[in-house]
Coordinates of C-alpha atoms in Angstrom, one line a residue:
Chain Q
X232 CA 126.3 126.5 93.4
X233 CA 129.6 127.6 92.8
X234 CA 132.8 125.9 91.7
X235 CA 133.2 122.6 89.6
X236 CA 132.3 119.2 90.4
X237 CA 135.7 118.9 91.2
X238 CA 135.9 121.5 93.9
X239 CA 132.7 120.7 95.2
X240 CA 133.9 116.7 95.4
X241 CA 136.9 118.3 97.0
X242 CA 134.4 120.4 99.7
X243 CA 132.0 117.4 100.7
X244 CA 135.6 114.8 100.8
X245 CA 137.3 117.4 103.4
X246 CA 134.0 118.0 105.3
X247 CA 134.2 113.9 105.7
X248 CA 137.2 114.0 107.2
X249 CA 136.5 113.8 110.8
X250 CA 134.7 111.4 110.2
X251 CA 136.4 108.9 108.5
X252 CA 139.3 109.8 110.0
X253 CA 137.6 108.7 113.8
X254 CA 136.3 105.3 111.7
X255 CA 140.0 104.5 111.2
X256 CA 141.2 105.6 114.6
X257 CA 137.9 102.9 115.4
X258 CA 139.9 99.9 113.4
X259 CA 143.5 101.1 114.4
X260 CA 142.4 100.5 117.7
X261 CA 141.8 96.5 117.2
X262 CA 145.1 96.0 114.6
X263 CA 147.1 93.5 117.2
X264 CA 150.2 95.7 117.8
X265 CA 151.9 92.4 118.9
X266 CA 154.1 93.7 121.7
X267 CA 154.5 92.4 124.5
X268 CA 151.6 92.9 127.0
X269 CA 150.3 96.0 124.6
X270 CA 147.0 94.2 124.3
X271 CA 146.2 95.5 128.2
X272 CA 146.9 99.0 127.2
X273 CA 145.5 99.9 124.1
X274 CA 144.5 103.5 124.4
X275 CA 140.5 104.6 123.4
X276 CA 141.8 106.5 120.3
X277 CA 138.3 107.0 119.0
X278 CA 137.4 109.2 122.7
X279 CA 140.5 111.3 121.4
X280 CA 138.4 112.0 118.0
X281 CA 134.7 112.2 119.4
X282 CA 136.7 115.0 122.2
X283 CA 138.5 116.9 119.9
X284 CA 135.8 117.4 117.1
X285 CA 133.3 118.0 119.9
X286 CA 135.4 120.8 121.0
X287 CA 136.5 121.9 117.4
X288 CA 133.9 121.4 114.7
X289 CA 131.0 119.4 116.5
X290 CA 128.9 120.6 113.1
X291 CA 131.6 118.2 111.0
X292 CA 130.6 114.7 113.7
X293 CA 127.2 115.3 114.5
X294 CA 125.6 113.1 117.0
X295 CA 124.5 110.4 114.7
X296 CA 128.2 110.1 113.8
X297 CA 129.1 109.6 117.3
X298 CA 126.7 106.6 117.6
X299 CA 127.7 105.2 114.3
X300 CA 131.0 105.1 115.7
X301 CA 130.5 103.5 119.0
X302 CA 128.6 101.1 117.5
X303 CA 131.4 100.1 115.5
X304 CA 133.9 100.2 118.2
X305 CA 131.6 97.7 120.1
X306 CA 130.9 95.4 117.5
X307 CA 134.9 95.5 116.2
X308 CA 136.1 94.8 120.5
X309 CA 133.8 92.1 121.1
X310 CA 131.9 94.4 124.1
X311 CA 128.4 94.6 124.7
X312 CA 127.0 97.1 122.3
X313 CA 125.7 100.2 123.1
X314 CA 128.9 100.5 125.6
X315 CA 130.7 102.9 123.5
X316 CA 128.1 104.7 122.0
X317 CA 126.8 105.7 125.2
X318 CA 130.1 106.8 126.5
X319 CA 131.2 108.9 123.3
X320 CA 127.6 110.3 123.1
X321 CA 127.7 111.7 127.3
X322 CA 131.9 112.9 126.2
X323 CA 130.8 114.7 123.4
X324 CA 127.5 115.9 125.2
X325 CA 130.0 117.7 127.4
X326 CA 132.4 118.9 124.8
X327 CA 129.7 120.6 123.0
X328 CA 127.8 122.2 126.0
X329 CA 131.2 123.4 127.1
X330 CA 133.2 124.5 124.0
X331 CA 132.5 127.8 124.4
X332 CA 135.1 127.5 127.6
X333 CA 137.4 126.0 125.7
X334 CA 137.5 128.5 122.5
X335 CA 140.7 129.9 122.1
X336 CA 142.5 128.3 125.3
X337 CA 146.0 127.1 125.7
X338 CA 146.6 123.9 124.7
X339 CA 147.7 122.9 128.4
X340 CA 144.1 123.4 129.3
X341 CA 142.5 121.6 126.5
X342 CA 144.4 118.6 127.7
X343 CA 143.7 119.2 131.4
X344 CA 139.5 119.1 129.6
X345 CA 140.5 115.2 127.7
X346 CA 142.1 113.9 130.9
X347 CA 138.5 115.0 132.9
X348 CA 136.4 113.5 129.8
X349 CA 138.7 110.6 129.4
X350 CA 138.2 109.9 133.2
X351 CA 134.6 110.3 133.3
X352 CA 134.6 108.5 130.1
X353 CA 136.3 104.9 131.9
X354 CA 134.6 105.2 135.2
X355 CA 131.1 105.3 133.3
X356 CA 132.9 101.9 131.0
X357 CA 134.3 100.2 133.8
X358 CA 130.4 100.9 135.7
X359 CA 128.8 99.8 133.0
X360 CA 130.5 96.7 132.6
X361 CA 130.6 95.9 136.4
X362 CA 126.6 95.9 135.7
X363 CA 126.3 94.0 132.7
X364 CA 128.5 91.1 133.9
X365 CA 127.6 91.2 137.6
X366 CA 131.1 91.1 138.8
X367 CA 133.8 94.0 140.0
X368 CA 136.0 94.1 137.6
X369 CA 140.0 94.9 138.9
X370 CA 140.0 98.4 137.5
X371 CA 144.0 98.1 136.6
X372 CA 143.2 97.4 133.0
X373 CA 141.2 100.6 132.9
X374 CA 143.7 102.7 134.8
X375 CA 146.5 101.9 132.6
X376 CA 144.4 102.3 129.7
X377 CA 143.8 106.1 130.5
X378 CA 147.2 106.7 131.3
X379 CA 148.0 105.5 127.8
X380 CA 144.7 107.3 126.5
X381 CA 146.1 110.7 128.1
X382 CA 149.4 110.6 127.4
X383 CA 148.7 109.9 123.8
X384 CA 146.2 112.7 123.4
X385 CA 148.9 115.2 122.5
X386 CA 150.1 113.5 119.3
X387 CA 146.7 112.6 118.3
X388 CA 145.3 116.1 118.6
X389 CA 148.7 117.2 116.7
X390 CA 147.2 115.4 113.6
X391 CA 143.4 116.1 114.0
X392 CA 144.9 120.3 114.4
X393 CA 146.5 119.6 111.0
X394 CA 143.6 118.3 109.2
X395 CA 141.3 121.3 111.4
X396 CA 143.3 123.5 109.0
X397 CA 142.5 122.0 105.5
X398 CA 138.7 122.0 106.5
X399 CA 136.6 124.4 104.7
X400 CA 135.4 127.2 107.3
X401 CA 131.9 127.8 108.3
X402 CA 130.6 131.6 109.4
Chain E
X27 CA 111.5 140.8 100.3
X28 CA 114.9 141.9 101.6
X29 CA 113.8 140.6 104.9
X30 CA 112.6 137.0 104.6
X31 CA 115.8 135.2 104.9
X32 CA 116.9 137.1 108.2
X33 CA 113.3 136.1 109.7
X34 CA 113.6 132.9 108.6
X35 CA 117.1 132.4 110.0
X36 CA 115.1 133.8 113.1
X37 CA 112.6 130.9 113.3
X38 CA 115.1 127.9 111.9
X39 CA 117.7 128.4 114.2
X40 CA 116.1 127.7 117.5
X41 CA 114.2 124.8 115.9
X42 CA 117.3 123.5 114.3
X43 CA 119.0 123.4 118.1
X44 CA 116.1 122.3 119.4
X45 CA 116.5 119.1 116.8
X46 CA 119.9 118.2 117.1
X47 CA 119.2 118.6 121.1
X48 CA 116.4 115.9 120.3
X49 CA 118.3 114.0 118.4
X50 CA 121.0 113.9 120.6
X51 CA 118.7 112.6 123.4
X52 CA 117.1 110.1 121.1
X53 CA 120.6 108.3 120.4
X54 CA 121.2 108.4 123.7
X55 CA 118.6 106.7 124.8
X56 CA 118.6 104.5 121.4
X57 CA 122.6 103.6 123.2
X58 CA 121.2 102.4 126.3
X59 CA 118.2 100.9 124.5
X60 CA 121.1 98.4 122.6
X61 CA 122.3 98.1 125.6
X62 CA 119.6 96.6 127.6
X63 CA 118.3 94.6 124.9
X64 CA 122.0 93.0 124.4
X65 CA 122.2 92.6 128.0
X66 CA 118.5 91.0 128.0
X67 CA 119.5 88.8 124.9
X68 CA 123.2 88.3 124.0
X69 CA 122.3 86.6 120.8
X70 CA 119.7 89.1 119.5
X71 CA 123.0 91.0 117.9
X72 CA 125.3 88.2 116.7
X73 CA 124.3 88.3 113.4
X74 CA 125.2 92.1 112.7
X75 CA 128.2 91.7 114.6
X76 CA 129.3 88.8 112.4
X77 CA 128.1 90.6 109.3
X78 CA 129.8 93.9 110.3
X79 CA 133.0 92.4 111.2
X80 CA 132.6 89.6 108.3
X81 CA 132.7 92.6 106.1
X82 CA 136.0 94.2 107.4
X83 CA 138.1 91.2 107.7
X84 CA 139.7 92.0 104.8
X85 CA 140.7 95.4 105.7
X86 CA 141.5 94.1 109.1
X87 CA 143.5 91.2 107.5
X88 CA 145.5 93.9 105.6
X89 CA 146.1 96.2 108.0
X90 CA 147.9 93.9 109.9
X91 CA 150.3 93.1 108.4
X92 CA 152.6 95.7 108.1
X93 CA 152.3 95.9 111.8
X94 CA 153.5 91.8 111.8
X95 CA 156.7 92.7 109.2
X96 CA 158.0 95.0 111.7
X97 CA 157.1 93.0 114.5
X98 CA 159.5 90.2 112.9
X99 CA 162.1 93.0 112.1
X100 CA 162.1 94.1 115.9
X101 CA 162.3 90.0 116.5
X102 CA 165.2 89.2 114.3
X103 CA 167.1 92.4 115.5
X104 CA 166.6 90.7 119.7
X105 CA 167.4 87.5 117.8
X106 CA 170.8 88.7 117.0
X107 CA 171.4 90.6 120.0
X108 CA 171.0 87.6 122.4
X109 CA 172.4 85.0 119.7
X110 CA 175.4 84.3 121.9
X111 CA 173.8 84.0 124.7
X112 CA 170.6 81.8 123.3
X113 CA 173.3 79.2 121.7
X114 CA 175.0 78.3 125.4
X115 CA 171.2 77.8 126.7
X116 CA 170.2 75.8 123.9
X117 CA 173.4 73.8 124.0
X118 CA 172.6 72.7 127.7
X119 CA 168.8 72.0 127.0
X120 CA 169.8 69.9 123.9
X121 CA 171.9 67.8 126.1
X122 CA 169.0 67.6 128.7
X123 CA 166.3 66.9 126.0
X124 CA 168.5 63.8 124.5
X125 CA 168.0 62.5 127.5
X126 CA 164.4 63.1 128.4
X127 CA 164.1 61.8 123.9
X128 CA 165.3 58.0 125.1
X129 CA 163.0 58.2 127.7
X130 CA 160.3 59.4 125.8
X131 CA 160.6 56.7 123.7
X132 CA 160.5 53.7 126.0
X133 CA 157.7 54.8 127.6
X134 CA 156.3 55.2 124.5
X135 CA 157.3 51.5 123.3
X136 CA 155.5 50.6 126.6
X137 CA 152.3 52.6 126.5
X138 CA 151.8 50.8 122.8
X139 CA 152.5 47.2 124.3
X140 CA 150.2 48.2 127.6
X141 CA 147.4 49.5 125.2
X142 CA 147.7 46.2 122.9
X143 CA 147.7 44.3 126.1
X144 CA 143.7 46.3 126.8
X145 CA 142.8 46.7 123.7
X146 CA 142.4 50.4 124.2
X147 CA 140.6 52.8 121.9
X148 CA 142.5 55.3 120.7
X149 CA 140.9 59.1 120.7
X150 CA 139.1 60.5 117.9
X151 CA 141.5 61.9 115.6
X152 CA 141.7 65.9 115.3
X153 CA 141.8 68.2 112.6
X154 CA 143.8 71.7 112.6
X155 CA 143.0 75.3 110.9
X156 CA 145.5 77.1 110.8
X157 CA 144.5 80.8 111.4
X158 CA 146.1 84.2 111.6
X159 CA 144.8 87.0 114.5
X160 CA 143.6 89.7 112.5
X161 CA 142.4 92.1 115.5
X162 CA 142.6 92.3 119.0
X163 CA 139.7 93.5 121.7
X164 CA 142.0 95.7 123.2
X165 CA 141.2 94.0 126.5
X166 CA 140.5 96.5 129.4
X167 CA 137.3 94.6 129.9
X168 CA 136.9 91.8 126.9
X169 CA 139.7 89.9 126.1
X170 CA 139.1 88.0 122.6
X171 CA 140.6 88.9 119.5
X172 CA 139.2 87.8 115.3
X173 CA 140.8 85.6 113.7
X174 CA 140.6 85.0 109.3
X175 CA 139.2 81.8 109.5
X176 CA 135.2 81.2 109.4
X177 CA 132.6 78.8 108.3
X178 CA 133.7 78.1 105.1
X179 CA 137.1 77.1 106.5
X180 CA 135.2 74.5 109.0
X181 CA 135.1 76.3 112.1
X182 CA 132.3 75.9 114.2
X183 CA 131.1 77.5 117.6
X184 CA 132.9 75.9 120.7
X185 CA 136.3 74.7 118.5
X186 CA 139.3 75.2 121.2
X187 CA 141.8 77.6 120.3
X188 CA 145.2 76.5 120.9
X189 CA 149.0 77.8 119.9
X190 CA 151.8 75.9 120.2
X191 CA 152.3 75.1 124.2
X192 CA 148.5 75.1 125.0
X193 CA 144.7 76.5 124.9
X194 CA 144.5 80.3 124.7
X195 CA 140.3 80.1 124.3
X196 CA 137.8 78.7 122.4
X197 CA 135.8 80.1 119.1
X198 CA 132.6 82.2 120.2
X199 CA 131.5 83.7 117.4
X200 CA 131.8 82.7 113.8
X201 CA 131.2 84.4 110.9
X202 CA 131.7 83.4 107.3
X203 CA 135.5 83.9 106.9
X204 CA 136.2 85.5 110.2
X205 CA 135.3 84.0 114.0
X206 CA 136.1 85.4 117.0
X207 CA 137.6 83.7 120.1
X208 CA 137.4 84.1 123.8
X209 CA 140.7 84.4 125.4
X210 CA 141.1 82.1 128.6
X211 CA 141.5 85.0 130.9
X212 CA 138.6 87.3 130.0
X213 CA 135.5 87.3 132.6
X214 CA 133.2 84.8 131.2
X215 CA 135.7 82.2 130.1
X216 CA 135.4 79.0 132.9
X217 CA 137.3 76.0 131.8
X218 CA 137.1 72.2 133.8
X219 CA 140.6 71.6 134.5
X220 CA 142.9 69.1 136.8
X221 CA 146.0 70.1 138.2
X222 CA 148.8 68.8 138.8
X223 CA 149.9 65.1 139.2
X224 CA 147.3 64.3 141.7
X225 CA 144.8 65.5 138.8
X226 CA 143.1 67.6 140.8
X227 CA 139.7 68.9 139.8
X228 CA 139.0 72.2 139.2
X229 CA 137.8 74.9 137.2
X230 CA 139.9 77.5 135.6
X231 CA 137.9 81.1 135.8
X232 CA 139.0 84.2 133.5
X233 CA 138.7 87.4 135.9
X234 CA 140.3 90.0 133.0
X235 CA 143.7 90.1 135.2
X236 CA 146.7 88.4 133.5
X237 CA 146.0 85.4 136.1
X238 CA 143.1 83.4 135.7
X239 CA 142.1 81.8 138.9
X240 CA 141.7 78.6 139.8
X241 CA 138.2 77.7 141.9
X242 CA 136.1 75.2 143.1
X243 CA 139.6 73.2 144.5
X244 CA 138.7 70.5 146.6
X245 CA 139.1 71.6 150.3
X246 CA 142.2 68.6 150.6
X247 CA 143.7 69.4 147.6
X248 CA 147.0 69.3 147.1
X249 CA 148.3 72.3 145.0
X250 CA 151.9 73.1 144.7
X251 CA 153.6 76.2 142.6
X252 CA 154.4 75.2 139.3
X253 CA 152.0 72.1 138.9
X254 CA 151.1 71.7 135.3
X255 CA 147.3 72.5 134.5
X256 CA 145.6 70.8 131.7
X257 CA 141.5 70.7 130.5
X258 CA 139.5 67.9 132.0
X259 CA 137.9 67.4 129.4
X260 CA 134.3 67.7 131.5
X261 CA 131.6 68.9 129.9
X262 CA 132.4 67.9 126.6
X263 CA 133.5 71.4 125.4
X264 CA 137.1 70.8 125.5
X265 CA 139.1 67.3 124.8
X266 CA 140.8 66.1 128.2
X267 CA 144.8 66.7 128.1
X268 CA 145.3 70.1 126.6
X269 CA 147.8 72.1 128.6
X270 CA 146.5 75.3 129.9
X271 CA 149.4 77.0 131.8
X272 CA 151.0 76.4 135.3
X273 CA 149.9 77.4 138.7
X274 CA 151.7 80.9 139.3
X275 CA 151.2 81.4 143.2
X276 CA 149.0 80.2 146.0
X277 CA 148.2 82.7 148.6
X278 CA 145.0 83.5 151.3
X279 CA 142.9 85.0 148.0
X280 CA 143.1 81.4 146.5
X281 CA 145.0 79.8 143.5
X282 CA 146.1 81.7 140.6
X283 CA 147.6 80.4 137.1
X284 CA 149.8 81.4 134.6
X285 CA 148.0 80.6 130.8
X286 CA 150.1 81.1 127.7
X287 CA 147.9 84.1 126.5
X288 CA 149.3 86.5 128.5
X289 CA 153.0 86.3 127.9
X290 CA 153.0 85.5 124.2
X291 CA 153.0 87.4 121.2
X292 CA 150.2 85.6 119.3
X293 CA 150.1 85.9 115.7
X294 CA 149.2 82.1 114.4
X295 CA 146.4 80.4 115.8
X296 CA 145.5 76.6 115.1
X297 CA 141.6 76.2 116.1
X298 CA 141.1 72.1 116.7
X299 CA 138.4 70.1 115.5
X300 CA 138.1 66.9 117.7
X301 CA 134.5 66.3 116.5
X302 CA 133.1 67.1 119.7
X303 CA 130.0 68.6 120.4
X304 CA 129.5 69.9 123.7
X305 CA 127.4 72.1 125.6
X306 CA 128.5 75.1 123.6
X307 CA 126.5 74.2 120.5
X308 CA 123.7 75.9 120.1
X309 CA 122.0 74.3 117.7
X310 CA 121.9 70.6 119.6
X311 CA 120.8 72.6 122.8
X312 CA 117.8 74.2 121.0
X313 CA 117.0 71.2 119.7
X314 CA 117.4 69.4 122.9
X315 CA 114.7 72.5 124.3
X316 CA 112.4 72.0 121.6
X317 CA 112.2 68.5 122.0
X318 CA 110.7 69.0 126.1

């Protein structure tokens, strides 16, 4: 191999990255943000990861990843698990079947992509939970949950571009 | 020799895609698998969930606090904006409350005479844990948030949940230094409750909307806006005489309220121990099974 421990420390840390950096989007998510009425519109900040490293580097959050990090945003919410890590697992089975249409696109249409994933993405949530508790749920909540999702996307996928460009590249 | 690696790349990369495509199948149907089984058996996961979040408290604990110092910033500087303005409206409810004081305490000079005169015995006497919300559900479909307080701080399953006007939900979950409560308005919360002066029975049920709605009224009942809604205390979950909220409108769809969860900025929490044990605790109702 080459390089020093160091470097090669260095390679495996910034190969994490995605990763970890999706786990802590998983616990910013629950922090209390203590405004008023803000608990009714957090945003799903770890879709915005498992949809823009599907698109990116889908080799850096394989699919194990995903379902580690689903898991962990069910268990951290209170849900029923297996709620998120269904949903991320379908959004990022549709980010990697269609990156290839995505490569090299404007950003505009990259966005257009979340706010489709991020909508199939709450309908499937809000189904699921209509199932599991046997009641319709008032899909407000949701609705103003993607509007906060989709309008945040942009500032979120600011940061992710920046750390895109301190990852080691892959031929 | 030359050659090996490029044929091997050959064979490996189809069977490497036709993996991960495996894979990716498995954990989806490994996701749905979870979810059936949770679905099937809501307690088959509570002890990794408590682990889990058991083992991030601390971090959790941590992180939010920051986000509580600026919170108290952004208070302090509304504090001084309106400071005028507050000082007039306290002014005028001091006056009112000197009043209502007096009053207070001649009733109270008579509810202790009345209760010598029946020899009435007192309730149970309660103990508080203080707790502070450490994470929050995020609440498009489960309202509940964690709170730093577990086991070895006293807190059992069932404990009501209270801040300082009223219940805001009851302990669900609870791990060793971290429990988890369900919030009053999320979808499985149902709480026996009268309202109003008339005491009028009902039963307060969380729909995930900011007003939980109020079923089960008797057909006769008298309901007006405004009436004061307090636990019942049936069931033995939840003391009698904890005030839940007020009722927020009446209209064809039934009888909505207004709980203290929704409008307030919950930091503190103060879990109550009246030594009840009611139908939430697991343990007795096992036993109770294994006894038949």
């Amino acid at each position: 191999m080459k390089g020093t421990v160091w470097q090669r420390l260095d390679f495996v840390a910034r190969n994490l990255a995605p990763f970890l950096v999706s786990l802590c989007l998983v616990v910013a998510s629950v922090i209390p943000l203590r405004l008023p009425h803000a608990s009714f519109i957090v945003p799903a900040l770890a879709l915005m990861a498992v949809y823009y490293w599907g698109l990116h580097r889908n080799d850096l959050l394989p699919a194990p990843a995903i379902f580690f990090i689903g898991i962990l945003q069910d268990i951290l919410s209170g849900g029923s698990i297996g709620v998120n890590a269904l949903i991320f697992l379908v959004a990022y089975g549709i980010c990697v079947s269609q990156r290839r249409f995505f490569y090299g696109k404007a950003f505009l249409v990259v966005w257009w992509g979340f706010m489709v994933v991020a909508a199939a993405a709450l309908i499937i949530e809000w189904a699921i939970n209509v199932a599991i508790t046997e009641t319709i749920i008032s899909p407000g909540p949701a609705y103003y949950k993607y509007l906060a999702t989709i309008a945040l996307y942009p500032v979120v996928a600011w940061l992710f571009a920046r750390i895109q460009r301190t990852l080691p590249v892959v031929e | 020799m030359a050659k090996r690696p490029e044929s091997f790349q050959r064979v490996a990369a189809p069977l490497r895609a036709m993996a991960q495509r495996f894979a990716f199948l498995f954990l989806l149907v490994a996701a749905g698998g979870v979810l059936l089984a949770g679905k099937a058996d809501p307690k088959i996961f509570d002890r990794t969930r408590m682990v889990v979040t058991d083992t991030l408290a601390p971090v959790l604990d941590a992180l939010s606090r920051p986000i509580a110092t600026w919170a108290a910033i952004v208070d302090e500087v509304q504090y001084l904006t309106d400071l005028r303005e507050q000082n007039t409206t306290l002014r005028a409810e001091n006056t009112r409350l000197v009043q209502w004081h007096t009053v207070a305490r001649n009733l109270a000079a008579e509810n202790e005479r009345l209760r010598g005169l029946l020899r009435f015995v007192p309730d149970q006497s309660s103990q508080f844990i203080s707790a502070r919300v450490i994470a929050d559900s995020g609440g498009t479909f489960v309202r509940s948030m964690l709170v730093n307080a577990g086991q070895r701080d006293g807190v059992r399953k069932g404990l009501p949940v209270v801040i300082g006007e009223g219940l805001i939900g009851r302990v669900v979950d609870i791990g060793d230094r971290a429990s988890r409560i369900l919030l009053i308005d999320d979808l499985n919360s149902r709480i026996p409750v009268v309202v109003g002066p008339d005491r009028e029975r009902a039963v307060l049920v969380g729909d995930n909307s900011r007003r939980p709605k109020l079923m089960y009224l008797a057909a006769n009942a008298q309901v007006r806006q405004g009436a004061r809604i307090m636990t019942s205390g049936q069931g033995g979950v939840f003391p009698p005489g904890i005030p839940v909220g007020v009722v927020a409108f009446i209209d064809a769809n039934g009888v909505r309220a207004e709980s203290f969860v929704t409008n307030s900025d919950l930091e503190y929490v103060r879990i109550i121990d009246y030594g009840l044990t009611g139908a939430l605790d697991d343990d007795r109702r096992d036993g109770i099974a294994k006894e038949f």
